[in-house]
Amino acid sequence: MKQNYGKILVLMGGWSNERNISLISGKYVFESLSSQGFDAVKLDLNRNNLYKIKDINPDRVFIILHGKGGEDGEIQSYLDSLAIPYTGSNAESSKICINKRLTKDILLENDILTPRFKKIHKSLSIKDIECSFNYPFVIKPSSEGSSIGVYIVENSKELKNAINHNEKISDDIFVEDYIKGKEYTVGIINNTALPSIKLIPPGKFYDYNAKYNSTEMQYICPSNLENIIEDKIKEISLKSFNLLGCSGWGRVDIIIDENNQPYVIELNTVPGMTDHSLVPLAAKNFNISFDDLVIKILDTSFK
């Protein structure tokens, strides 16, 4: 089988705010492929060395770029122009999923629960927001990952601070209802939903610090949900994934409220692949080793 893959280029790094996480993910993927005997090369991508993809002339690309440039359809479009196959979702679905507002519009049109939201325009005052949403609520950028810029605000002062911070990193931010409940995530590989993971963060929610720095973060897999609820969130995750035109692999983040109603928060088309990332954890619980998971993701480049 291995000879059919040809030269594999692992694309990592990039120019988003998630660059450092991508480098770690890429390191694990590249080491896995190399240790299994694949003809793998790696490239720390930046705005100035895009041409190196042509020079390397790979047979296929393993995209492990997180955030803008990697999950927004830009690199997918470029690889399409070179007729080089790649892992994961295509350019169009990537462009939709990177934008949480576009994602939520499509989910709502298809009767999938997601928190009510509103884009924050310059003309939208603090008072306007407070009239439409009850504290606590959430402020976040539309197109950042790793919970960058996400704030749960309790009052006007926190709201102003959250907006000010987000305006420094994004020109597209929005407010959404805060759903009180438990956080879960469902990994997807080749149209199969992996066992859900329950996330128990040390703070208010699964933020950047909980994801990458905290020693108190808890990941429960299997999540011990009742079978009927587990099946329901898997079904919703797969439906959302397919509605948004995703393919190959990804991850769906969900909050289950106090009435056992699941709300889809967002979809990730290039999730993390570090030693403590969620898709590898769920795969392990499904008896898929990290090395086997890497191959299964690589196989998504055969479209």
mmCIF file of C-alpha atoms in Angstrom:
data_model
loop_
_atom_site.group_PDB
_atom_site.id
_atom_site.type_symbol
_atom_site.label_atom_id
_atom_site.label_comp_id
_atom_site.label_asym_id
_atom_site.label_seq_id
_atom_site.Cartn_x
_atom_site.Cartn_y
_atom_site.Cartn_z
ATOM 1 C CA MET A 1 0.000 0.000 0.000
ATOM 2 C CA LYS A 2 2.707 2.483 1.001
ATOM 3 C CA GLN A 3 4.190 2.733 -2.471
ATOM 4 C CA ASN A 4 0.868 4.099 -3.755
ATOM 5 C CA TYR A 5 1.101 7.239 -1.623
ATOM 6 C CA GLY A 6 4.162 8.667 -3.333
ATOM 7 C CA LYS A 7 5.873 11.686 -1.843
ATOM 8 C CA ILE A 8 3.853 13.190 1.015
ATOM 9 C CA LEU A 9 4.289 16.825 1.972
ATOM 10 C CA VAL A 10 3.301 17.736 5.529
ATOM 11 C CA LEU A 11 2.310 21.404 5.530
ATOM 12 C CA MET A 12 2.604 23.057 8.951
ATOM 13 C CA GLY A 13 3.196 26.449 10.517
ATOM 14 C CA GLY A 14 1.444 29.046 8.404
ATOM 15 C CA TRP A 15 0.645 32.616 9.341
ATOM 16 C CA SER A 16 -2.371 32.409 11.625
ATOM 17 C CA ASN A 17 -2.555 33.010 15.362
ATOM 18 C CA GLU A 18 -2.419 29.213 15.726
ATOM 19 C CA ARG A 19 0.961 28.884 14.021
ATOM 20 C CA ASN A 20 2.773 27.446 17.054
ATOM 21 C CA ILE A 21 0.131 24.766 17.625
ATOM 22 C CA SER A 22 0.318 23.832 13.943
ATOM 23 C CA LEU A 23 4.085 23.339 14.201
ATOM 24 C CA ILE A 24 3.590 20.914 17.092
ATOM 25 C CA SER A 25 0.809 19.064 15.248
ATOM 26 C CA GLY A 26 2.938 18.900 12.120
ATOM 27 C CA LYS A 27 5.906 17.525 14.034
ATOM 28 C CA TYR A 28 3.843 14.607 15.349
ATOM 29 C CA VAL A 29 2.316 13.867 11.951
ATOM 30 C CA PHE A 30 5.658 14.015 10.140
ATOM 31 C CA GLU A 31 7.367 11.794 12.724
ATOM 32 C CA SER A 32 4.526 9.280 12.494
ATOM 33 C CA LEU A 33 4.723 9.085 8.702
ATOM 34 C CA SER A 34 8.523 8.869 8.708
ATOM 35 C CA SER A 35 8.584 6.136 11.369
ATOM 36 C CA GLN A 36 6.125 4.098 9.302
ATOM 37 C CA GLY A 37 8.359 4.211 6.254
ATOM 38 C CA PHE A 38 6.490 6.738 4.130
ATOM 39 C CA ASP A 39 8.327 9.096 1.805
ATOM 40 C CA ALA A 40 7.445 12.209 3.821
ATOM 41 C CA VAL A 41 8.864 15.725 3.736
ATOM 42 C CA LYS A 42 7.786 18.719 5.793
ATOM 43 C CA LEU A 43 7.496 22.414 5.126
ATOM 44 C CA ASP A 44 7.136 25.215 7.657
ATOM 45 C CA LEU A 45 4.928 27.341 5.447
ATOM 46 C CA ASN A 46 4.933 31.136 5.418
ATOM 47 C CA ARG A 47 3.828 33.860 3.037
ATOM 48 C CA ASN A 48 7.251 33.956 1.382
ATOM 49 C CA ASN A 49 7.891 30.280 0.671
ATOM 50 C CA LEU A 50 4.647 29.135 -0.926
ATOM 51 C CA TYR A 51 6.633 28.484 -4.119
ATOM 52 C CA LYS A 52 8.465 25.635 -2.361
ATOM 53 C CA ILE A 53 5.380 23.454 -2.691
ATOM 54 C CA LYS A 54 5.934 23.451 -6.471
ATOM 55 C CA ASP A 55 9.657 22.795 -5.987
ATOM 56 C CA ILE A 56 8.982 19.823 -3.704
ATOM 57 C CA ASN A 57 6.416 18.525 -6.211
ATOM 58 C CA PRO A 58 4.600 16.170 -3.818
ATOM 59 C CA ASP A 59 2.134 13.497 -4.865
ATOM 60 C CA ARG A 60 -0.189 14.531 -2.038
ATOM 61 C CA VAL A 61 -0.279 16.980 0.858
ATOM 62 C CA PHE A 62 -1.132 16.373 4.499
ATOM 63 C CA ILE A 63 -2.577 19.716 5.610
ATOM 64 C CA ILE A 64 -1.985 20.362 9.285
ATOM 65 C CA LEU A 65 -2.256 24.152 9.111
ATOM 66 C CA HIS A 66 -4.646 25.577 11.700
ATOM 67 C CA GLY A 67 -6.609 28.818 11.308
ATOM 68 C CA LYS A 68 -6.351 31.393 8.543
ATOM 69 C CA GLY A 69 -4.441 30.246 5.501
ATOM 70 C CA GLY A 70 -4.926 26.606 6.405
ATOM 71 C CA GLU A 71 -8.575 26.173 7.354
ATOM 72 C CA ASP A 72 -10.146 28.970 5.328
ATOM 73 C CA GLY A 73 -9.761 27.488 1.854
ATOM 74 C CA GLU A 74 -6.679 29.491 0.853
ATOM 75 C CA ILE A 75 -4.167 26.642 0.820
ATOM 76 C CA GLN A 76 -6.820 24.272 -0.552
ATOM 77 C CA SER A 77 -7.461 26.600 -3.495
ATOM 78 C CA TYR A 78 -3.747 26.902 -4.168
ATOM 79 C CA LEU A 79 -3.276 23.125 -4.145
ATOM 80 C CA ASP A 80 -6.309 22.757 -6.433
ATOM 81 C CA SER A 81 -4.612 25.108 -8.897
ATOM 82 C CA LEU A 82 -1.575 22.817 -8.867
ATOM 83 C CA ALA A 83 -3.753 19.682 -9.131
ATOM 84 C CA ILE A 84 -2.162 18.266 -5.974
ATOM 85 C CA PRO A 85 -4.497 16.159 -3.810
ATOM 86 C CA TYR A 86 -4.699 16.967 -0.097
ATOM 87 C CA THR A 87 -6.265 15.759 3.114
ATOM 88 C CA GLY A 88 -9.557 16.951 4.519
ATOM 89 C CA SER A 89 -12.248 19.313 3.325
ATOM 90 C CA ASN A 90 -12.211 21.248 0.069
ATOM 91 C CA ALA A 91 -11.750 24.984 -0.359
ATOM 92 C CA GLU A 92 -15.448 25.864 -0.367
ATOM 93 C CA SER A 93 -16.394 24.030 2.823
ATOM 94 C CA SER A 94 -13.224 25.245 4.545
ATOM 95 C CA LYS A 95 -14.143 28.832 3.715
ATOM 96 C CA ILE A 96 -17.559 28.367 5.312
ATOM 97 C CA CYS A 97 -16.403 26.536 8.443
ATOM 98 C CA ILE A 98 -13.641 29.002 9.301
ATOM 99 C CA ASN A 99 -16.375 31.631 9.666
ATOM 100 C CA LYS A 100 -18.488 30.768 12.690
ATOM 101 C CA ARG A 101 -21.287 33.107 11.624
ATOM 102 C CA LEU A 102 -21.625 31.532 8.166
ATOM 103 C CA THR A 103 -21.526 28.117 9.806
ATOM 104 C CA LYS A 104 -24.283 29.062 12.244
ATOM 105 C CA ASP A 105 -26.470 30.502 9.467
ATOM 106 C CA ILE A 106 -26.389 27.165 7.626
ATOM 107 C CA LEU A 107 -27.007 25.180 10.797
ATOM 108 C CA LEU A 108 -30.016 27.294 11.716
ATOM 109 C CA GLU A 109 -31.428 27.040 8.194
ATOM 110 C CA ASN A 110 -31.356 23.269 8.670
ATOM 111 C CA ASP A 111 -32.921 23.251 12.142
ATOM 112 C CA ILE A 112 -29.728 22.405 14.020
ATOM 113 C CA LEU A 113 -29.510 24.183 17.360
ATOM 114 C CA THR A 114 -26.708 26.694 17.783
ATOM 115 C CA PRO A 115 -26.620 29.675 20.155
ATOM 116 C CA ARG A 116 -28.478 32.787 18.986
ATOM 117 C CA PHE A 117 -26.021 35.409 17.736
ATOM 118 C CA LYS A 118 -25.574 38.848 16.213
ATOM 119 C CA LYS A 119 -22.668 40.475 14.395
ATOM 120 C CA ILE A 120 -21.158 43.447 16.200
ATOM 121 C CA HIS A 121 -21.059 46.412 13.831
ATOM 122 C CA LYS A 122 -19.448 49.755 14.637
ATOM 123 C CA SER A 123 -22.953 51.206 14.850
ATOM 124 C CA LEU A 124 -24.028 48.620 17.443
ATOM 125 C CA SER A 125 -23.695 50.222 20.859
ATOM 126 C CA ILE A 126 -23.071 48.541 24.203
ATOM 127 C CA LYS A 127 -26.627 49.418 25.127
ATOM 128 C CA ASP A 128 -27.949 47.785 21.935
ATOM 129 C CA ILE A 129 -26.130 44.566 22.797
ATOM 130 C CA GLU A 130 -27.346 44.634 26.393
ATOM 131 C CA CYS A 131 -30.928 45.118 25.194
ATOM 132 C CA SER A 132 -30.698 42.049 22.933
ATOM 133 C CA PHE A 133 -28.709 39.666 25.134
ATOM 134 C CA ASN A 134 -28.852 38.839 28.818
ATOM 135 C CA TYR A 135 -25.656 38.534 30.855
ATOM 136 C CA PRO A 136 -23.655 36.379 30.800
ATOM 137 C CA PHE A 137 -23.120 36.124 27.055
ATOM 138 C CA VAL A 138 -20.231 35.377 24.720
ATOM 139 C CA ILE A 139 -18.071 37.659 22.578
ATOM 140 C CA LYS A 140 -15.856 36.021 19.973
ATOM 141 C CA PRO A 141 -14.200 36.580 16.585
ATOM 142 C CA SER A 142 -15.794 34.856 13.607
ATOM 143 C CA SER A 143 -12.658 33.321 12.153
ATOM 144 C CA GLU A 144 -10.164 32.414 14.861
ATOM 145 C CA GLY A 145 -9.535 28.994 16.378
ATOM 146 C CA SER A 146 -8.169 27.637 19.671
ATOM 147 C CA SER A 147 -10.689 29.824 21.525
ATOM 148 C CA ILE A 148 -8.581 32.892 20.722
ATOM 149 C CA GLY A 149 -10.600 36.015 21.523
ATOM 150 C CA VAL A 150 -13.481 34.149 23.190
ATOM 151 C CA TYR A 151 -14.874 35.864 26.280
ATOM 152 C CA ILE A 152 -17.818 35.072 28.534
ATOM 153 C CA VAL A 153 -18.783 38.512 29.803
ATOM 154 C CA GLU A 154 -20.748 39.278 32.963
ATOM 155 C CA ASN A 155 -21.090 43.076 32.817
ATOM 156 C CA SER A 156 -20.576 46.229 30.755
ATOM 157 C CA LYS A 157 -16.927 46.617 31.720
ATOM 158 C CA GLU A 158 -16.068 43.054 30.656
ATOM 159 C CA LEU A 159 -18.071 43.544 27.464
ATOM 160 C CA LYS A 160 -16.105 46.662 26.519
ATOM 161 C CA ASN A 161 -12.798 44.949 27.259
ATOM 162 C CA ALA A 162 -13.770 41.897 25.191
ATOM 163 C CA ILE A 163 -14.780 44.029 22.211
ATOM 164 C CA ASN A 164 -11.616 46.141 22.455
ATOM 165 C CA HIS A 165 -9.416 43.053 22.521
ATOM 166 C CA ASN A 166 -11.222 41.421 19.609
ATOM 167 C CA GLU A 167 -11.039 44.538 17.454
ATOM 168 C CA LYS A 168 -7.242 44.205 17.649
ATOM 169 C CA ILE A 169 -7.260 40.710 16.180
ATOM 170 C CA SER A 170 -10.340 40.648 13.925
ATOM 171 C CA ASP A 171 -12.614 42.856 11.865
ATOM 172 C CA ASP A 172 -15.485 40.393 12.238
ATOM 173 C CA ILE A 173 -16.723 39.747 15.759
ATOM 174 C CA PHE A 174 -20.090 38.731 17.159
ATOM 175 C CA VAL A 175 -22.094 38.191 20.312
ATOM 176 C CA GLU A 176 -23.962 34.983 21.099
ATOM 177 C CA ASP A 177 -26.075 33.548 23.894
ATOM 178 C CA TYR A 178 -24.201 31.768 26.641
ATOM 179 C CA ILE A 179 -25.449 28.210 26.954
ATOM 180 C CA LYS A 180 -25.059 26.915 30.482
ATOM 181 C CA GLY A 181 -24.135 23.271 30.273
ATOM 182 C CA LYS A 182 -21.374 20.738 29.686
ATOM 183 C CA GLU A 183 -18.846 20.867 26.853
ATOM 184 C CA TYR A 184 -18.316 17.916 24.524
ATOM 185 C CA THR A 185 -16.537 17.313 21.253
ATOM 186 C CA VAL A 186 -17.042 14.696 18.560
ATOM 187 C CA GLY A 187 -14.250 13.736 16.184
ATOM 188 C CA ILE A 188 -15.114 12.541 12.687
ATOM 189 C CA ILE A 189 -13.020 10.378 10.389
ATOM 190 C CA ASN A 190 -14.253 9.039 7.046
ATOM 191 C CA ASN A 191 -17.892 9.754 7.919
ATOM 192 C CA THR A 192 -17.646 7.873 11.220
ATOM 193 C CA ALA A 193 -18.278 9.717 14.471
ATOM 194 C CA LEU A 194 -15.728 8.808 17.125
ATOM 195 C CA PRO A 195 -16.657 8.470 20.812
ATOM 196 C CA SER A 196 -17.498 11.836 22.334
ATOM 197 C CA ILE A 197 -15.139 13.500 24.810
ATOM 198 C CA LYS A 198 -16.410 15.412 27.829
ATOM 199 C CA LEU A 199 -14.327 18.504 28.547
ATOM 200 C CA ILE A 200 -14.000 19.687 32.140
ATOM 201 C CA PRO A 201 -11.962 22.901 32.123
ATOM 202 C CA PRO A 202 -10.536 24.477 35.290
ATOM 203 C CA GLY A 203 -12.083 27.845 34.421
ATOM 204 C CA LYS A 204 -15.285 29.117 32.840
ATOM 205 C CA PHE A 205 -14.849 27.201 29.597
ATOM 206 C CA TYR A 206 -12.413 25.325 27.349
ATOM 207 C CA ASP A 207 -10.259 28.362 26.552
ATOM 208 C CA TYR A 208 -6.754 28.676 25.114
ATOM 209 C CA ASN A 209 -5.092 28.205 28.492
ATOM 210 C CA ALA A 210 -7.140 25.072 29.213
ATOM 211 C CA LYS A 211 -6.320 23.675 25.775
ATOM 212 C CA TYR A 212 -2.566 24.133 25.864
ATOM 213 C CA ASN A 213 -1.245 25.181 29.266
ATOM 214 C CA SER A 214 -3.394 23.840 32.089
ATOM 215 C CA THR A 215 -2.454 20.785 34.134
ATOM 216 C CA GLU A 216 -5.964 20.728 35.629
ATOM 217 C CA MET A 217 -7.865 20.250 32.371
ATOM 218 C CA GLN A 218 -9.831 16.985 32.333
ATOM 219 C CA TYR A 219 -10.755 14.959 29.240
ATOM 220 C CA ILE A 220 -13.296 12.191 29.833
ATOM 221 C CA CYS A 221 -13.404 9.583 27.066
ATOM 222 C CA PRO A 222 -15.649 7.720 26.812
ATOM 223 C CA SER A 223 -17.746 10.598 28.098
ATOM 224 C CA ASN A 224 -20.220 8.331 29.931
ATOM 225 C CA LEU A 225 -23.226 9.981 28.331
ATOM 226 C CA GLU A 226 -26.400 7.953 28.190
ATOM 227 C CA ASN A 227 -26.454 5.973 24.948
ATOM 228 C CA ILE A 228 -29.429 7.924 23.603
ATOM 229 C CA ILE A 229 -27.632 11.262 24.138
ATOM 230 C CA GLU A 230 -24.327 9.925 22.795
ATOM 231 C CA ASP A 231 -26.063 8.695 19.657
ATOM 232 C CA LYS A 232 -27.873 12.014 19.306
ATOM 233 C CA ILE A 233 -24.756 14.183 19.393
ATOM 234 C CA LYS A 234 -22.965 11.843 16.998
ATOM 235 C CA GLU A 235 -25.905 12.090 14.601
ATOM 236 C CA ILE A 236 -26.002 15.896 14.897
ATOM 237 C CA SER A 237 -22.238 16.116 14.411
ATOM 238 C CA LEU A 238 -22.296 14.018 11.241
ATOM 239 C CA LYS A 239 -25.306 15.904 9.898
ATOM 240 C CA SER A 240 -23.607 19.269 10.528
ATOM 241 C CA PHE A 241 -20.358 18.019 8.980
ATOM 242 C CA ASN A 242 -22.131 16.894 5.821
ATOM 243 C CA LEU A 243 -24.430 19.930 5.558
ATOM 244 C CA LEU A 244 -21.390 22.178 5.525
ATOM 245 C CA GLY A 245 -19.795 20.141 2.753
ATOM 246 C CA CYS A 246 -16.958 18.865 4.924
ATOM 247 C CA SER A 247 -15.107 15.689 4.047
ATOM 248 C CA GLY A 248 -12.373 13.420 5.328
ATOM 249 C CA TRP A 249 -11.969 14.376 8.939
ATOM 250 C CA GLY A 250 -12.792 17.076 11.442
ATOM 251 C CA ARG A 251 -14.260 17.822 14.840
ATOM 252 C CA VAL A 252 -17.574 19.225 16.051
ATOM 253 C CA ASP A 253 -17.778 21.126 19.356
ATOM 254 C CA ILE A 254 -21.048 20.892 21.274
ATOM 255 C CA ILE A 255 -22.585 22.158 24.519
ATOM 256 C CA ILE A 256 -25.348 20.097 26.116
ATOM 257 C CA ASP A 257 -27.572 22.343 28.225
ATOM 258 C CA GLU A 258 -29.314 21.545 31.488
ATOM 259 C CA ASN A 259 -32.286 20.117 29.565
ATOM 260 C CA ASN A 260 -30.045 17.715 27.594
ATOM 261 C CA GLN A 261 -30.384 19.815 24.442
ATOM 262 C CA PRO A 262 -27.206 19.803 22.329
ATOM 263 C CA TYR A 263 -26.057 23.057 20.717
ATOM 264 C CA VAL A 264 -23.423 23.003 17.987
ATOM 265 C CA ILE A 265 -20.792 25.643 18.729
ATOM 266 C CA GLU A 266 -18.418 25.249 15.799
ATOM 267 C CA LEU A 267 -16.731 22.863 13.363
ATOM 268 C CA ASN A 268 -13.002 22.374 12.937
ATOM 269 C CA THR A 269 -11.794 21.159 9.549
ATOM 270 C CA VAL A 270 -8.125 20.755 10.576
ATOM 271 C CA PRO A 271 -8.125 19.817 14.275
ATOM 272 C CA GLY A 272 -5.007 19.510 16.379
ATOM 273 C CA MET A 273 -2.782 16.433 16.167
ATOM 274 C CA THR A 274 -0.546 16.984 19.185
ATOM 275 C CA ASP A 275 0.040 14.418 21.919
ATOM 276 C CA HIS A 276 -2.925 15.803 23.887
ATOM 277 C CA SER A 277 -5.274 16.718 21.040
ATOM 278 C CA LEU A 278 -8.874 15.576 21.036
ATOM 279 C CA VAL A 279 -9.263 13.617 17.792
ATOM 280 C CA PRO A 280 -6.297 11.330 18.623
ATOM 281 C CA LEU A 281 -7.742 10.796 22.119
ATOM 282 C CA ALA A 282 -11.151 9.801 20.737
ATOM 283 C CA ALA A 283 -9.505 7.609 18.093
ATOM 284 C CA LYS A 284 -7.476 5.815 20.756
ATOM 285 C CA ASN A 285 -10.709 5.057 22.618
ATOM 286 C CA PHE A 286 -12.020 3.648 19.335
ATOM 287 C CA ASN A 287 -8.958 1.362 19.113
ATOM 288 C CA ILE A 288 -7.246 3.496 16.474
ATOM 289 C CA SER A 289 -3.616 4.254 17.298
ATOM 290 C CA PHE A 290 -2.046 7.616 16.465
ATOM 291 C CA ASP A 291 -0.094 6.061 13.588
ATOM 292 C CA ASP A 292 -3.220 4.419 12.196
ATOM 293 C CA LEU A 293 -5.151 7.688 12.560
ATOM 294 C CA VAL A 294 -2.479 9.516 10.556
ATOM 295 C CA ILE A 295 -2.852 6.970 7.747
ATOM 296 C CA LYS A 296 -6.655 7.222 7.832
ATOM 297 C CA ILE A 297 -6.393 11.018 7.515
ATOM 298 C CA LEU A 298 -3.816 10.644 4.740
ATOM 299 C CA ASP A 299 -6.264 8.372 2.922
ATOM 300 C CA THR A 300 -8.741 11.272 2.764
ATOM 301 C CA SER A 301 -6.454 12.773 0.088
ATOM 302 C CA PHE A 302 -7.733 10.090 -2.300
ATOM 303 C CA LYS A 303 -10.924 11.805 -3.421
#
